[in-house]
mmCIF file of C-alpha atoms in Angstrom:
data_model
loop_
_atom_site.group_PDB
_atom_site.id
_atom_site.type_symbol
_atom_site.label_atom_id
_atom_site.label_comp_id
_atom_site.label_asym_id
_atom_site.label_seq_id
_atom_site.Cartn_x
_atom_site.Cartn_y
_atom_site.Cartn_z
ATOM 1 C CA UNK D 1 103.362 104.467 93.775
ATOM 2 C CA UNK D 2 103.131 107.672 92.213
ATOM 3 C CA UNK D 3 106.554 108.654 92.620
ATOM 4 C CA UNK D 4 108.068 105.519 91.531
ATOM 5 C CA UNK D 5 105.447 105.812 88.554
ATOM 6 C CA UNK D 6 103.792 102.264 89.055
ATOM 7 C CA UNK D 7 100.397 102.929 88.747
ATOM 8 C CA UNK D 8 100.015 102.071 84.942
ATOM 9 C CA UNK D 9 101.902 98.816 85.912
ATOM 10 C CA UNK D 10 99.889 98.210 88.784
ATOM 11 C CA UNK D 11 96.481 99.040 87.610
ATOM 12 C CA UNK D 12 96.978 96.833 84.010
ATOM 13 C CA UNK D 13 98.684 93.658 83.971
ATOM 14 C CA UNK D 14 99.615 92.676 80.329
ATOM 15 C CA UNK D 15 100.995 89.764 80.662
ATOM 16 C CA UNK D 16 98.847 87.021 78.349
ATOM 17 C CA UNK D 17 97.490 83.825 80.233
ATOM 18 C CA UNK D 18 96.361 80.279 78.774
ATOM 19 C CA UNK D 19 92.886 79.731 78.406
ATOM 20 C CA UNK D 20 91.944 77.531 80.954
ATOM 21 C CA UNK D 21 93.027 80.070 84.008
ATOM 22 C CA UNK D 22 90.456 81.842 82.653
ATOM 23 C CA UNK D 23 87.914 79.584 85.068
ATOM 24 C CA UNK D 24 89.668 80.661 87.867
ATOM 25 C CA UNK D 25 88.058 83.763 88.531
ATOM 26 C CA UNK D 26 84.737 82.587 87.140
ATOM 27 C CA UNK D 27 84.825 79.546 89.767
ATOM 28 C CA UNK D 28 85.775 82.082 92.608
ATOM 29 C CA UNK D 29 82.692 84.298 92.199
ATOM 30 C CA UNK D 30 80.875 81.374 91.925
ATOM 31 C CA UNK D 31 82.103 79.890 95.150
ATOM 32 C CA UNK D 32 81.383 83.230 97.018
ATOM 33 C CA UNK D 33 78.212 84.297 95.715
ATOM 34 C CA UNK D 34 77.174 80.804 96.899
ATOM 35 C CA UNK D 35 79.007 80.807 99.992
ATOM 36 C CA UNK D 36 77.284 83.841 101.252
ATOM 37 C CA UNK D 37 76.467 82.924 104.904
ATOM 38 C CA UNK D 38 74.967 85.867 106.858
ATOM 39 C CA UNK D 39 71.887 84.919 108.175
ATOM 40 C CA UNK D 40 68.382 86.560 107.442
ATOM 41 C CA UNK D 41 70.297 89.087 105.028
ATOM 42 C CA UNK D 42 67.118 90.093 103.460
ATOM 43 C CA UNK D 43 65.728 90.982 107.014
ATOM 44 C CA UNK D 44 68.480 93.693 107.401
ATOM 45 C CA UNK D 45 68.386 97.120 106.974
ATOM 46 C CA UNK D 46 69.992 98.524 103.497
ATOM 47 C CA UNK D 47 72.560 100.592 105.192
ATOM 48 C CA UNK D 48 74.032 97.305 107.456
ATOM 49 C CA UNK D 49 73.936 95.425 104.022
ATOM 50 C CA UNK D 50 75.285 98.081 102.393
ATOM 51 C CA UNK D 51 78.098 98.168 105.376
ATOM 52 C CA UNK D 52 78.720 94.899 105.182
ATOM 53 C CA UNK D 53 79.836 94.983 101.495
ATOM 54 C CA UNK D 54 81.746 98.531 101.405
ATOM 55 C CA UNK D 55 83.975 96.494 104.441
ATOM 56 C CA UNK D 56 84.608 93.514 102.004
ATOM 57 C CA UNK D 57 85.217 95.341 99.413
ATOM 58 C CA UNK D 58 87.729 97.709 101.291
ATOM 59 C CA UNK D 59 89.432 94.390 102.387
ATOM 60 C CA UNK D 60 89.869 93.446 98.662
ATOM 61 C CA UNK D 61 90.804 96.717 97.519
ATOM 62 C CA UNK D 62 93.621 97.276 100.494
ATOM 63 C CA UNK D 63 95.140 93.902 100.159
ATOM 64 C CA UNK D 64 95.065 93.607 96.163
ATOM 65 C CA UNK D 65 96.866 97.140 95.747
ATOM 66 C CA UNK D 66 99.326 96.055 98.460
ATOM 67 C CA UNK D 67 99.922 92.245 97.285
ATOM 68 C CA UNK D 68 98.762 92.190 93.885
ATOM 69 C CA UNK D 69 99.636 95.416 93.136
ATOM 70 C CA UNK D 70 102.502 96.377 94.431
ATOM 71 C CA UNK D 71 104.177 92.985 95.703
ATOM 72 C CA UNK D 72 103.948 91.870 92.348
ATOM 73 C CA UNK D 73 105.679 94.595 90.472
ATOM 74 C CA UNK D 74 108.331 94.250 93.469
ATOM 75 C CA UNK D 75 109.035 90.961 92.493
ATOM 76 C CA UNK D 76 109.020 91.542 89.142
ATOM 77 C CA UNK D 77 111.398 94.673 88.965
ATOM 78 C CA UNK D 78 113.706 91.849 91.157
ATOM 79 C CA UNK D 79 114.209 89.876 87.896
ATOM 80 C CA UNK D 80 111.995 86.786 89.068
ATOM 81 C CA UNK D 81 110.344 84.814 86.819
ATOM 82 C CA UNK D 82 106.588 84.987 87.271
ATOM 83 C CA UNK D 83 105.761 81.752 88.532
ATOM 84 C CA UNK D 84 108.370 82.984 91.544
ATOM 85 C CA UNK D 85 106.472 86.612 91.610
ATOM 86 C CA UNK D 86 103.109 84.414 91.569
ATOM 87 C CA UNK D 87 104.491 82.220 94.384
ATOM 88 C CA UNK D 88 106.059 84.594 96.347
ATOM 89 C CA UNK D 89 103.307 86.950 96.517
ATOM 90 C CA UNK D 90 101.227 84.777 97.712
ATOM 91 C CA UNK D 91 103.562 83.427 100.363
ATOM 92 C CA UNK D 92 104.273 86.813 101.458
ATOM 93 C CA UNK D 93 100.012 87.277 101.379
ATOM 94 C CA UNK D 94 99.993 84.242 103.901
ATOM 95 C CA UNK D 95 102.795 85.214 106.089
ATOM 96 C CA UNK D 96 101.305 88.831 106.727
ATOM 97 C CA UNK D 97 97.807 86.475 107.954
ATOM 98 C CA UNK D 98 100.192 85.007 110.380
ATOM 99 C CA UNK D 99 99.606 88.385 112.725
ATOM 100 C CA UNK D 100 96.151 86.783 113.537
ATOM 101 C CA UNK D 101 97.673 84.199 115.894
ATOM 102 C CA UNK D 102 97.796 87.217 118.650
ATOM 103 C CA UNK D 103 94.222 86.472 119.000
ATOM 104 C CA UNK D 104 93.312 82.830 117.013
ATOM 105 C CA UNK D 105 96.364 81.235 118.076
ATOM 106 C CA UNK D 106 97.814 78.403 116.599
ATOM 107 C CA UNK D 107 94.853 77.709 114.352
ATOM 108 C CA UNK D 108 96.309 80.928 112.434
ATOM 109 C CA UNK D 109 99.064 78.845 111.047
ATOM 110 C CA UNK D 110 96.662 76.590 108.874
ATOM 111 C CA UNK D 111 94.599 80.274 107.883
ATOM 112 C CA UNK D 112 98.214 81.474 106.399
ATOM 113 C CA UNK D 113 98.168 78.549 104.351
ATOM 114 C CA UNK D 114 94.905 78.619 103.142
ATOM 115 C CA UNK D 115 95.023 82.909 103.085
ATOM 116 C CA UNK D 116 98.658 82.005 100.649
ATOM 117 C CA UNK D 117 96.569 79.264 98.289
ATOM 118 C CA UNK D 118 94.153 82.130 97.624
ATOM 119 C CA UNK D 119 96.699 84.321 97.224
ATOM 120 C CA UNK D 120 97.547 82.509 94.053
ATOM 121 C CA UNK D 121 94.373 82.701 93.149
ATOM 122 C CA UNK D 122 93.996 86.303 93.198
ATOM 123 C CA UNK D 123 96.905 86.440 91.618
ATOM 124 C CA UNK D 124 95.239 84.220 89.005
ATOM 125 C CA UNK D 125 92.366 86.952 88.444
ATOM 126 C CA UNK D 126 94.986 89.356 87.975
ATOM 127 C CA UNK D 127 96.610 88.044 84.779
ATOM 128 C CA UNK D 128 93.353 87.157 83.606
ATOM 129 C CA UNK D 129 91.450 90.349 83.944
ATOM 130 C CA UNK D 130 94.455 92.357 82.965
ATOM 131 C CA UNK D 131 93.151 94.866 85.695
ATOM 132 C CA UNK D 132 94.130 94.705 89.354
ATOM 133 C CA UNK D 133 89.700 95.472 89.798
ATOM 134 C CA UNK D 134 88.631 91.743 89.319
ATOM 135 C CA UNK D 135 90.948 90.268 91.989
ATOM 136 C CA UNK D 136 89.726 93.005 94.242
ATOM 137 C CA UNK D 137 86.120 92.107 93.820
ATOM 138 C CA UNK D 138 86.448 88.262 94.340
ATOM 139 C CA UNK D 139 88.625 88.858 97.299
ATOM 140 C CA UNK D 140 86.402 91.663 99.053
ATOM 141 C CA UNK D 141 83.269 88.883 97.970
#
């Protein structure tokens, strides 16, 4: 990225958004802070919990700069319009999940489709932040 000289684009998304997308993100932390589902967290030790969220967040941080970041700028440098970057970013997102069939099989056809929904969700928390950091938080939550 730093020899095509994306990282301004890819860091800072400009691009403005309507007001109501702005729940999006908002609804997604929401969802995840109350989904948290690790038993007896509070009877682990700090370093497992801290463990446990460094590897979520690495997730996040991995798959936003690779989807979100650069899959979007991709598209857009293609000439798409950005409901096509938005869609097939996240289609491309979903297909990528389709490698967990190897061990999950066939069930791993319904997680691409649920992984690609998200997908335009994060994608979602990108134009509103205006930073690729808040989609990488909600996903690695």
């Amino acid at each position: 990225m730093t020899r095509l000289g994306w990282w301004g684009e890819v860091l800072h998304d400009r691009a403005p958004v309507r007001r109501w997308v702005r729940w999006v993100p908002a609804s997604m932390l929401a969802v995840a802070l109350l989904g948290l589902n690790h038993g007896h967290l509070g009877d682990r030790s700090v370093s497992r919990v801290a463990c446990l969220l460094l590897l979520g967040l690495f997730v996040g941080v991995g798959e936003e700069l690779m989807f979100r970041g650069i899959g979007v700028q991709v598209f857009r440098r293609a000439g798409l319009t950005e409901g096509k970057v938005a869609l097939f970013s996240s289609l491309v997102f979903g297909l990528v999940h389709l490698s967990n069939a190897i061990g999950a099989g066939a069930q791993a056809i319904l997680q691409a489709l649920i992984v690609s929904t998200s997908g335009y969700f994060f994608y979602l928390c990108l134009r509103v932040g205006g930073v690729i950091p808040l989609p990488m938080l909600v996903h690695g939550l």
